mmCIF file of C-alpha atoms and ligand atoms in Angstrom:
data_model
loop_
_atom_site.group_PDB
_atom_site.id
_atom_site.type_symbol
_atom_site.label_atom_id
_atom_site.label_comp_id
_atom_site.label_asym_id
_atom_site.label_seq_id
_atom_site.Cartn_x
_atom_site.Cartn_y
_atom_site.Cartn_z
ATOM 1 C CA MET A 26 127.810 95.530 79.597
ATOM 2 C CA GLU A 27 125.584 92.378 77.816
ATOM 3 C CA THR A 28 124.375 89.540 80.775
ATOM 4 C CA PRO A 29 122.613 86.572 79.228
ATOM 5 C CA ASN A 30 118.949 86.157 79.128
ATOM 6 C CA ALA A 31 119.127 82.556 80.367
ATOM 7 C CA GLN A 32 120.952 84.208 83.799
ATOM 8 C CA LYS A 33 118.422 86.728 84.251
ATOM 9 C CA ARG A 34 115.630 84.349 83.442
ATOM 10 C CA PHE A 35 117.152 81.991 85.430
ATOM 11 C CA PHE A 36 117.368 84.469 88.441
ATOM 12 C CA THR A 37 113.893 85.323 88.690
ATOM 13 C CA LYS A 38 112.581 81.962 88.650
ATOM 14 C CA GLN A 39 114.457 80.772 91.077
ATOM 15 C CA LEU A 40 113.956 84.295 93.631
ATOM 16 C CA ILE A 41 110.204 84.108 93.003
ATOM 17 C CA THR A 42 110.080 80.174 93.847
ATOM 18 C CA TRP A 43 112.295 80.913 97.032
ATOM 19 C CA HIS A 44 109.834 83.377 98.262
ATOM 20 C CA HIS A 45 106.676 80.739 97.623
ATOM 21 C CA THR A 46 108.570 77.720 99.541
ATOM 22 C CA ASP A 47 111.709 79.061 101.735
ATOM 23 C CA ASN A 48 111.158 82.733 102.602
ATOM 24 C CA ASP A 49 110.071 82.771 106.511
ATOM 25 C CA ARG A 50 111.398 86.272 106.943
ATOM 26 C CA GLN A 51 108.568 87.773 109.426
ATOM 27 C CA LEU A 52 107.193 90.858 109.242
ATOM 28 C CA PRO A 53 104.102 92.679 110.369
ATOM 29 C CA TRP A 54 103.813 95.014 107.062
ATOM 30 C CA LYS A 55 104.731 92.356 104.986
ATOM 31 C CA SER A 56 101.516 91.661 102.587
ATOM 32 C CA GLU A 57 100.224 94.750 103.828
ATOM 33 C CA LYS A 58 97.788 96.219 101.999
ATOM 34 C CA ASP A 59 97.020 99.255 102.952
ATOM 35 C CA PRO A 60 99.211 102.153 101.514
ATOM 36 C CA TYR A 61 99.607 104.402 104.649
ATOM 37 C CA LYS A 62 100.991 101.529 106.816
ATOM 38 C CA ILE A 63 103.693 100.326 103.930
ATOM 39 C CA TRP A 64 104.410 104.153 103.743
ATOM 40 C CA LEU A 65 104.931 104.390 107.572
ATOM 41 C CA SER A 66 107.179 101.126 107.550
ATOM 42 C CA GLU A 67 109.199 102.397 104.116
ATOM 43 C CA ILE A 68 109.571 105.914 105.628
ATOM 44 C CA ILE A 69 110.643 104.093 109.295
ATOM 45 C CA LEU A 70 113.142 101.625 107.565
ATOM 46 C CA GLN A 71 114.790 104.592 105.495
ATOM 47 C CA GLN A 72 118.427 103.982 107.159
ATOM 48 C CA THR A 73 116.563 101.961 109.845
ATOM 49 C CA ARG A 74 117.602 98.281 110.383
ATOM 50 C CA ALA A 75 114.274 96.465 110.152
ATOM 51 C CA LEU A 76 114.416 95.060 113.522
ATOM 52 C CA GLN A 77 115.343 98.052 114.983
ATOM 53 C CA GLY A 78 112.169 99.558 112.946
ATOM 54 C CA LEU A 79 109.687 97.195 114.045
ATOM 55 C CA PRO A 80 108.844 98.636 117.740
ATOM 56 C CA TYR A 81 108.358 101.993 116.167
ATOM 57 C CA TYR A 82 106.552 101.116 113.275
ATOM 58 C CA LEU A 83 104.208 98.630 115.867
ATOM 59 C CA ASN A 84 103.836 102.204 118.060
ATOM 60 C CA PHE A 85 103.061 103.912 115.043
ATOM 61 C CA THR A 86 100.041 101.929 114.013
ATOM 62 C CA LYS A 87 98.638 101.781 116.979
ATOM 63 C CA ALA A 88 98.729 105.466 117.703
ATOM 64 C CA TYR A 89 97.900 106.549 114.679
ATOM 65 C CA PRO A 90 95.935 103.883 112.626
ATOM 66 C CA THR A 91 95.126 105.918 109.756
ATOM 67 C CA VAL A 92 96.641 109.339 107.976
ATOM 68 C CA ARG A 93 93.930 111.560 109.015
ATOM 69 C CA LYS A 94 94.859 110.376 112.967
ATOM 70 C CA MET A 95 98.556 111.184 111.992
ATOM 71 C CA ALA A 96 97.814 114.535 109.749
ATOM 72 C CA ALA A 97 95.624 115.312 113.390
ATOM 73 C CA ALA A 98 98.633 114.786 116.099
ATOM 74 C CA ASP A 99 100.330 116.894 118.001
ATOM 75 C CA ASP A 100 103.662 117.635 116.170
ATOM 76 C CA GLU A 101 104.962 116.629 119.756
ATOM 77 C CA ASP A 102 103.883 113.488 120.649
ATOM 78 C CA VAL A 103 105.097 112.449 117.110
ATOM 79 C CA TYR A 104 108.483 113.306 117.269
ATOM 80 C CA ARG A 105 108.109 111.648 120.539
ATOM 81 C CA ILE A 106 107.167 108.426 119.254
ATOM 82 C CA TRP A 107 109.921 108.547 116.643
ATOM 83 C CA GLN A 108 112.904 109.408 119.547
ATOM 84 C CA GLY A 109 115.519 107.042 118.803
ATOM 85 C CA LEU A 110 114.969 106.551 115.482
ATOM 86 C CA GLY A 111 117.056 109.308 114.267
ATOM 87 C CA TYR A 112 117.779 111.368 110.815
ATOM 88 C CA TYR A 113 114.535 113.482 112.326
ATOM 89 C CA ASN A 114 114.148 114.669 108.799
ATOM 90 C CA ARG A 115 112.180 112.006 107.454
ATOM 91 C CA CYS A 116 109.900 112.309 111.019
ATOM 92 C CA ARG A 117 109.257 115.787 109.523
ATOM 93 C CA ASN A 118 108.263 114.655 106.118
ATOM 94 C CA MET A 119 105.980 112.045 106.934
ATOM 95 C CA LEU A 120 104.021 114.769 108.881
ATOM 96 C CA ALA A 121 104.157 116.838 106.359
ATOM 97 C CA THR A 122 103.053 114.286 104.280
ATOM 98 C CA ALA A 123 100.304 113.073 106.321
ATOM 99 C CA ARG A 124 99.174 116.231 106.210
ATOM 100 C CA TYR A 125 99.242 116.785 102.637
ATOM 101 C CA ILE A 126 97.100 113.691 101.881
ATOM 102 C CA SER A 127 94.769 114.607 104.428
ATOM 103 C CA ASN A 128 94.276 117.858 103.395
ATOM 104 C CA GLU A 129 94.453 118.433 100.143
ATOM 105 C CA LEU A 130 94.241 114.485 98.637
ATOM 106 C CA ASN A 131 91.339 114.411 101.058
ATOM 107 C CA GLY A 132 92.819 111.178 103.011
ATOM 108 C CA LYS A 133 93.534 109.375 99.819
ATOM 109 C CA PHE A 134 96.488 107.831 99.094
ATOM 110 C CA PRO A 135 98.264 108.549 95.799
ATOM 111 C CA ASP A 136 98.055 105.747 93.630
ATOM 112 C CA THR A 137 99.991 106.160 90.875
ATOM 113 C CA HIS A 138 104.054 106.016 90.314
ATOM 114 C CA GLU A 139 104.207 109.791 89.770
ATOM 115 C CA GLY A 140 101.770 110.932 92.687
ATOM 116 C CA ILE A 141 103.685 108.736 95.336
ATOM 117 C CA ILE A 142 107.309 109.946 93.789
ATOM 118 C CA ALA A 143 106.274 113.642 93.960
ATOM 119 C CA LEU A 144 105.588 113.057 97.834
ATOM 120 C CA LYS A 145 107.837 114.557 100.335
ATOM 121 C CA GLY A 146 110.661 112.287 102.057
ATOM 122 C CA VAL A 147 109.602 109.504 99.270
ATOM 123 C CA GLY A 148 112.418 108.512 96.796
ATOM 124 C CA PRO A 149 112.314 106.133 93.884
ATOM 125 C CA TYR A 150 113.026 103.306 96.341
ATOM 126 C CA THR A 151 110.423 104.102 98.193
ATOM 127 C CA ALA A 152 108.321 104.871 95.209
ATOM 128 C CA ALA A 153 108.694 101.371 93.776
ATOM 129 C CA ALA A 154 108.466 99.799 97.157
ATOM 130 C CA ILE A 155 104.965 101.277 98.233
ATOM 131 C CA ALA A 156 103.344 101.250 94.373
ATOM 132 C CA SER A 157 103.944 97.670 94.377
ATOM 133 C CA PHE A 158 103.247 95.988 97.623
ATOM 134 C CA ALA A 159 100.261 98.410 97.676
ATOM 135 C CA TYR A 160 99.012 98.104 94.148
ATOM 136 C CA GLY A 161 100.934 95.706 91.922
ATOM 137 C CA LEU A 162 102.498 98.064 89.929
ATOM 138 C CA PRO A 163 105.704 97.169 87.849
ATOM 139 C CA HIS A 164 107.871 99.116 89.508
ATOM 140 C CA ALA A 165 111.326 97.286 90.774
ATOM 141 C CA VAL A 166 113.436 98.311 94.498
ATOM 142 C CA VAL A 167 116.903 99.483 93.951
ATOM 143 C CA ASP A 168 118.622 99.871 97.426
ATOM 144 C CA GLY A 169 121.885 98.440 98.879
ATOM 145 C CA ASN A 170 120.451 95.246 99.517
ATOM 146 C CA VAL A 171 119.825 95.183 95.395
ATOM 147 C CA TYR A 172 123.017 96.312 94.215
ATOM 148 C CA ARG A 173 124.737 93.537 96.406
ATOM 149 C CA VAL A 174 122.238 90.999 95.166
ATOM 150 C CA LEU A 175 122.812 91.704 91.821
ATOM 151 C CA ALA A 176 126.322 92.644 91.543
ATOM 152 C CA ARG A 177 127.524 89.436 93.341
ATOM 153 C CA PHE A 178 125.002 87.510 91.227
ATOM 154 C CA PHE A 179 126.197 88.628 88.086
ATOM 155 C CA GLY A 180 129.747 89.650 88.275
ATOM 156 C CA ILE A 181 129.375 93.278 88.334
ATOM 157 C CA ASP A 182 132.120 95.326 88.974
ATOM 158 C CA THR A 183 130.931 98.946 88.351
ATOM 159 C CA PRO A 184 130.960 101.148 90.857
ATOM 160 C CA SER A 185 127.336 100.745 92.313
ATOM 161 C CA ASP A 186 127.493 104.492 93.759
ATOM 162 C CA GLY A 187 128.015 105.986 90.243
ATOM 163 C CA THR A 188 126.203 107.442 87.587
ATOM 164 C CA GLU A 189 127.433 104.760 85.336
ATOM 165 C CA GLY A 190 126.661 102.186 87.669
ATOM 166 C CA LYS A 191 123.205 103.700 88.922
ATOM 167 C CA LYS A 192 121.879 103.170 85.958
ATOM 168 C CA LEU A 193 122.744 99.798 85.136
ATOM 169 C CA PHE A 194 121.783 98.963 88.224
ATOM 170 C CA HIS A 195 118.433 100.213 87.806
ATOM 171 C CA SER A 196 117.458 99.509 84.340
ATOM 172 C CA LEU A 197 118.949 95.669 84.675
ATOM 173 C CA ALA A 198 116.916 95.815 88.459
ATOM 174 C CA GLN A 199 113.949 96.947 86.222
ATOM 175 C CA GLU A 200 113.946 94.145 83.220
ATOM 176 C CA LEU A 201 114.567 91.409 85.908
ATOM 177 C CA LEU A 202 111.294 92.288 87.582
ATOM 178 C CA TYR A 203 108.472 89.851 87.261
ATOM 179 C CA THR A 204 105.459 92.302 86.045
ATOM 180 C CA GLU A 205 103.217 89.559 87.212
ATOM 181 C CA ASP A 206 103.496 90.042 90.611
ATOM 182 C CA SER A 207 106.114 93.133 91.345
ATOM 183 C CA ALA A 208 105.105 93.083 94.864
ATOM 184 C CA ALA A 209 106.627 89.269 95.525
ATOM 185 C CA TYR A 210 109.536 90.153 93.350
ATOM 186 C CA ASN A 211 110.185 93.179 95.325
ATOM 187 C CA GLN A 212 110.038 91.732 98.798
ATOM 188 C CA ALA A 213 111.968 88.637 97.771
ATOM 189 C CA ILE A 214 115.071 90.358 96.665
ATOM 190 C CA MET A 215 114.932 92.651 99.142
ATOM 191 C CA ASP A 216 114.115 89.824 102.078
ATOM 192 C CA LEU A 217 117.198 87.490 100.243
ATOM 193 C CA GLY A 218 119.107 90.459 100.613
ATOM 194 C CA ALA A 219 118.606 90.732 104.187
ATOM 195 C CA THR A 220 119.053 87.085 105.115
ATOM 196 C CA VAL A 221 121.041 85.250 102.522
ATOM 197 C CA CYS A 222 123.037 87.024 100.584
ATOM 198 C CA THR A 223 124.181 89.417 103.823
ATOM 199 C CA PRO A 224 127.177 91.536 103.220
ATOM 200 C CA GLN A 225 129.151 89.983 105.610
ATOM 201 C CA LYS A 226 129.448 85.707 105.435
ATOM 202 C CA PRO A 227 126.603 85.590 102.793
ATOM 203 C CA LEU A 228 125.031 81.938 103.246
ATOM 204 C CA CYS A 229 125.667 80.762 99.723
ATOM 205 C CA GLU A 230 125.158 77.397 100.648
ATOM 206 C CA SER A 231 121.431 77.887 101.049
ATOM 207 C CA CYS A 232 120.624 80.452 98.357
ATOM 208 C CA PRO A 233 118.462 79.804 95.701
ATOM 209 C CA LEU A 234 121.105 81.625 92.993
ATOM 210 C CA GLN A 235 124.431 79.522 94.024
ATOM 211 C CA LYS A 236 124.005 77.423 90.865
ATOM 212 C CA GLN A 237 124.740 80.573 88.255
ATOM 213 C CA CYS A 238 126.086 83.271 90.666
ATOM 214 C CA ILE A 239 129.622 84.767 88.994
ATOM 215 C CA ALA A 240 130.929 85.891 92.210
ATOM 216 C CA LEU A 241 130.814 82.495 94.034
ATOM 217 C CA LYS A 242 132.279 80.826 91.471
ATOM 218 C CA GLN A 243 134.806 83.343 90.693
ATOM 219 C CA ASP A 244 135.648 83.448 94.373
ATOM 220 C CA MET A 245 134.469 87.501 94.102
ATOM 221 C CA ILE A 246 132.134 88.025 97.055
ATOM 222 C CA ALA A 247 134.136 89.951 99.275
ATOM 223 C CA LEU A 248 134.602 92.463 96.331
ATOM 224 C CA LEU A 249 131.168 93.427 95.547
ATOM 225 C CA PRO A 250 129.595 95.452 94.839
ATOM 226 C CA VAL A 251 132.633 97.775 94.187
ATOM 227 C CA ARG A 252 131.940 101.378 95.744
ATOM 228 C CA THR A 253 134.127 104.227 94.654
ATOM 229 C CA LYS A 254 133.025 107.044 97.680
ATOM 230 C CA LYS A 255 134.361 106.671 101.459
ATOM 231 C CA LEU A 256 132.129 107.742 103.788
ATOM 232 C CA LYS A 257 133.413 110.928 105.087
ATOM 233 C CA VAL A 258 132.568 111.281 108.962
ATOM 234 C CA LYS A 259 132.251 114.837 110.762
ATOM 235 C CA GLU A 260 133.688 114.691 114.394
ATOM 236 C CA ARG A 261 131.928 116.958 116.502
ATOM 237 C CA HIS A 262 131.725 117.776 120.152
ATOM 238 C CA PHE A 263 129.282 119.259 122.411
ATOM 239 C CA ASN A 264 129.663 120.284 125.511
ATOM 240 C CA TYR A 265 126.515 120.342 127.730
ATOM 241 C CA LEU A 266 125.444 121.713 130.514
ATOM 242 C CA LEU A 267 122.318 120.192 132.602
ATOM 243 C CA LEU A 268 120.931 124.463 134.092
ATOM 244 C CA GLN A 269 119.092 123.168 137.464
ATOM 245 C CA HIS A 270 116.524 125.346 138.974
ATOM 246 C CA ASP A 271 115.010 123.969 141.698
ATOM 247 C CA ASP A 272 112.632 121.234 140.473
ATOM 248 C CA LYS A 273 113.506 123.063 136.877
ATOM 249 C CA ILE A 274 115.773 122.262 134.112
ATOM 250 C CA TRP A 275 115.893 124.505 131.109
ATOM 251 C CA VAL A 276 115.927 122.844 127.454
ATOM 252 C CA ASN A 277 116.068 124.354 124.324
ATOM 253 C CA LYS A 278 114.404 123.648 121.024
ATOM 254 C CA ARG A 279 116.869 122.812 117.909
ATOM 255 C CA GLU A 280 116.039 124.738 114.821
ATOM 256 C CA GLY A 281 117.719 125.412 111.799
ATOM 257 C CA LYS A 282 119.598 123.240 109.045
ATOM 258 C CA ASP A 283 121.615 120.624 111.022
ATOM 259 C CA ILE A 284 120.709 117.367 113.120
ATOM 260 C CA TRP A 285 117.873 116.617 115.327
ATOM 261 C CA HIS A 286 115.895 120.009 114.608
ATOM 262 C CA ASN A 287 112.470 120.321 116.391
ATOM 263 C CA LEU A 288 114.347 118.144 119.242
ATOM 264 C CA HIS A 289 114.804 119.442 122.597
ATOM 265 C CA GLU A 290 118.627 119.288 123.924
ATOM 266 C CA LEU A 291 120.184 120.913 127.669
ATOM 267 C CA TYR A 292 122.237 124.066 127.403
ATOM 268 C CA LEU A 293 124.592 123.873 124.483
ATOM 269 C CA ILE A 294 128.562 124.615 123.825
ATOM 270 C CA GLU A 295 129.619 123.563 121.075
ATOM 271 C CA THR A 296 133.623 123.333 120.367
ATOM 272 C CA ASP A 297 135.990 121.913 117.612
ATOM 273 C CA THR A 298 137.979 119.919 120.043
ATOM 274 C CA PRO A 299 137.253 118.168 123.224
ATOM 275 C CA THR A 300 137.141 120.989 125.902
ATOM 276 C CA ASP A 301 138.209 120.590 129.274
ATOM 277 C CA ILE A 302 135.621 122.396 131.968
ATOM 278 C CA ASN A 303 137.951 125.795 132.702
ATOM 279 C CA ASP A 304 138.397 126.178 128.618
ATOM 280 C CA LEU A 305 134.867 125.507 128.388
ATOM 281 C CA LYS A 306 134.202 128.875 131.519
ATOM 282 C CA LYS A 307 136.561 131.171 129.005
ATOM 283 C CA THR A 308 133.453 130.991 125.781
ATOM 284 C CA PRO A 309 131.104 133.730 125.331
ATOM 285 C CA ALA A 310 128.180 130.714 125.665
ATOM 286 C CA TYR A 311 129.514 130.233 129.386
ATOM 287 C CA LYS A 312 129.920 134.180 130.510
ATOM 288 C CA ALA A 313 126.278 134.415 129.102
ATOM 289 C CA LEU A 314 124.959 132.257 132.471
ATOM 290 C CA ASP A 315 126.182 134.626 134.559
ATOM 291 C CA THR A 316 127.188 132.340 137.475
ATOM 292 C CA LYS A 317 129.275 131.574 139.705
ATOM 293 C CA SER A 318 128.265 127.819 140.782
ATOM 294 C CA LYS A 319 130.235 125.108 140.467
ATOM 295 C CA PRO A 320 129.866 122.625 137.305
ATOM 296 C CA GLU A 321 129.657 119.166 138.090
ATOM 297 C CA PHE A 322 131.071 116.594 135.697
ATOM 298 C CA ALA A 323 128.473 114.328 135.161
ATOM 299 C CA GLY A 324 129.866 111.853 132.348
ATOM 300 C CA SER A 325 129.830 111.643 129.036
ATOM 301 C CA LEU A 326 128.519 109.404 125.988
ATOM 302 C CA LYS A 327 129.356 109.005 122.091
ATOM 303 C CA GLN A 328 126.419 108.927 119.364
ATOM 304 C CA GLN A 329 127.525 107.455 116.408
ATOM 305 C CA LEU A 330 125.557 108.948 113.215
ATOM 306 C CA THR A 331 126.130 107.972 109.612
ATOM 307 C CA HIS A 332 127.616 111.364 108.388
ATOM 308 C CA GLN A 333 129.141 112.338 111.887
ATOM 309 C CA THR A 334 130.241 111.333 115.394
ATOM 310 C CA ILE A 335 128.777 113.213 118.305
ATOM 311 C CA HIS A 336 131.119 113.359 121.492
ATOM 312 C CA SER A 337 129.248 114.681 124.102
ATOM 313 C CA ARG A 338 130.472 115.554 128.103
ATOM 314 C CA PHE A 339 127.609 116.806 130.671
ATOM 315 C CA TYR A 340 127.945 118.712 133.844
ATOM 316 C CA THR A 341 125.545 119.899 135.912
ATOM 317 C CA LEU A 342 125.316 123.537 137.011
ATOM 318 C CA SER A 343 123.118 125.127 139.713
ATOM 319 C CA ILE A 344 121.401 128.529 138.426
ATOM 320 C CA GLU A 345 120.091 130.874 141.305
ATOM 321 C CA THR A 346 118.819 133.483 139.623
ATOM 322 C CA PRO A 347 116.959 132.246 136.401
ATOM 323 C CA GLU A 348 114.658 135.372 135.617
ATOM 324 C CA THR A 349 117.867 137.421 134.885
ATOM 325 C CA LEU A 350 119.160 134.727 132.028
ATOM 326 C CA VAL A 351 118.449 135.404 128.747
ATOM 327 C CA LEU A 352 119.173 131.906 126.762
ATOM 328 C CA GLY A 353 117.753 132.491 123.572
ATOM 329 C CA HIS A 354 113.853 130.283 122.772
ATOM 330 C CA GLY A 355 115.047 128.144 125.594
ATOM 331 C CA LYS A 356 112.603 127.373 128.644
ATOM 332 C CA TRP A 357 112.361 126.138 131.876
ATOM 333 C CA VAL A 358 110.567 122.775 132.544
ATOM 334 C CA ASP A 359 109.750 120.593 135.358
ATOM 335 C CA ILE A 360 111.775 117.696 136.335
ATOM 336 C CA LYS A 361 108.122 115.140 136.065
ATOM 337 C CA GLY A 362 107.589 117.066 132.900
ATOM 338 C CA LEU A 363 111.228 115.903 130.787
ATOM 339 C CA LYS A 364 109.679 112.500 129.773
ATOM 340 C CA LYS A 365 107.159 114.626 127.957
ATOM 341 C CA ILE A 366 109.330 116.186 125.161
ATOM 342 C CA ALA A 367 111.224 114.589 122.618
ATOM 343 C CA PHE A 368 115.211 114.620 123.005
ATOM 344 C CA PRO A 369 118.425 112.770 120.988
ATOM 345 C CA LYS A 370 119.441 109.483 121.864
ATOM 346 C CA THR A 371 122.383 110.814 123.592
ATOM 347 C CA ILE A 372 120.198 113.116 125.905
ATOM 348 C CA VAL A 373 118.124 110.660 126.780
ATOM 349 C CA SER A 374 120.666 108.178 127.676
ATOM 350 C CA PHE A 375 121.862 110.869 129.738
ATOM 351 C CA LEU A 376 118.872 112.004 131.377
ATOM 352 C CA GLU A 377 117.757 108.068 132.006
ATOM 353 C CA LYS A 378 121.600 107.320 133.516
ATOM 354 C CA ASN A 379 121.163 110.188 135.612
ATOM 355 C CA PHE A 380 117.763 109.877 137.151
ATOM 356 C CA TYR A 381 116.201 112.640 135.786
ATOM 357 C CA PHE A 382 113.809 109.832 134.207
HETATM 358 S S1 SF4 B 405 125.411 82.488 95.821
HETATM 359 FE FE1 SF4 B 405 126.360 83.611 97.691
HETATM 360 S S2 SF4 B 405 126.757 85.377 97.135
HETATM 361 FE FE2 SF4 B 405 125.393 84.781 94.871
HETATM 362 S S3 SF4 B 405 123.916 85.914 95.079
HETATM 363 FE FE3 SF4 B 405 124.114 83.409 96.608
HETATM 364 S S4 SF4 B 405 123.913 84.331 98.587
HETATM 365 FE FE4 SF4 B 405 125.198 86.210 97.212
#
């Protein structure tokens, strides 16, 4: 698809002018030049909205003002600050990258696009953002916001998640980039997508692009951008038993390739369907507890992840003889020490509701 050059020039000029005159979106990492802090903000913002990520950014930069400080941190402390952000792979990669930069690169953040994109957990979007914001390198960011703005403004109905679409949007974004100030351009398009050309009810009347926007002219805003793949969401059923002995609770560190890697949880029995306590008692995992205590139902919670819905049911159960229990890698911890342990959001909510925190 060929887009007229005049329309492309209009796009870039309007966007940059809008950025310098009307873009009043305030975020603490904007105009930041320290590549470590830019990287940190971009890792936090992957799959997280800016307002949700903001307190995490502030907490991390306060606890670890330099990459060396983060590299020297205790894993458990870093996971605890990350707690609630989800996608814990990001946290694991972040720590590995901080240690790589500190140990292998002598604490110096890479200053080329190739060097940045080679870092663990850094994809094309994050690399373009760091390269342009920290070093003014001419790389255009392309993410959901950018797909939306470009698809609507240029009236592109090629699916943005197909191979052809990805290629088309990436090369168009690169062509539109204002190379004299790539940082300003990238910031402008991200902010316009987040605050003006929003997925629902975009603010076209105050949009600097409205005069030549094809979607607006042809009444196609709700139809663009086009996506082919529908997100498949898996339903999972977690039955959690809070095992208690005196002032101690049994917790387990999650390992293996699954969600919440490296976080802690209570005694888990996962079932394929919602299961009541009578059926749960018949499972080998419950029988392994070898207890005659009566489990008490303590509530249920639902947590929505991008590809999974986690339905959790919680029970409390006293354990009389913990020393005879053999339960994998878990350990008994003092209730007072629970706050120091990193748990997934759903367990934090349960513990808070039931006054364990
Ligand atoms: S005019 Fe409306 S649809 Fe077009 S780019 Fe602006 S906000 Fe988006």
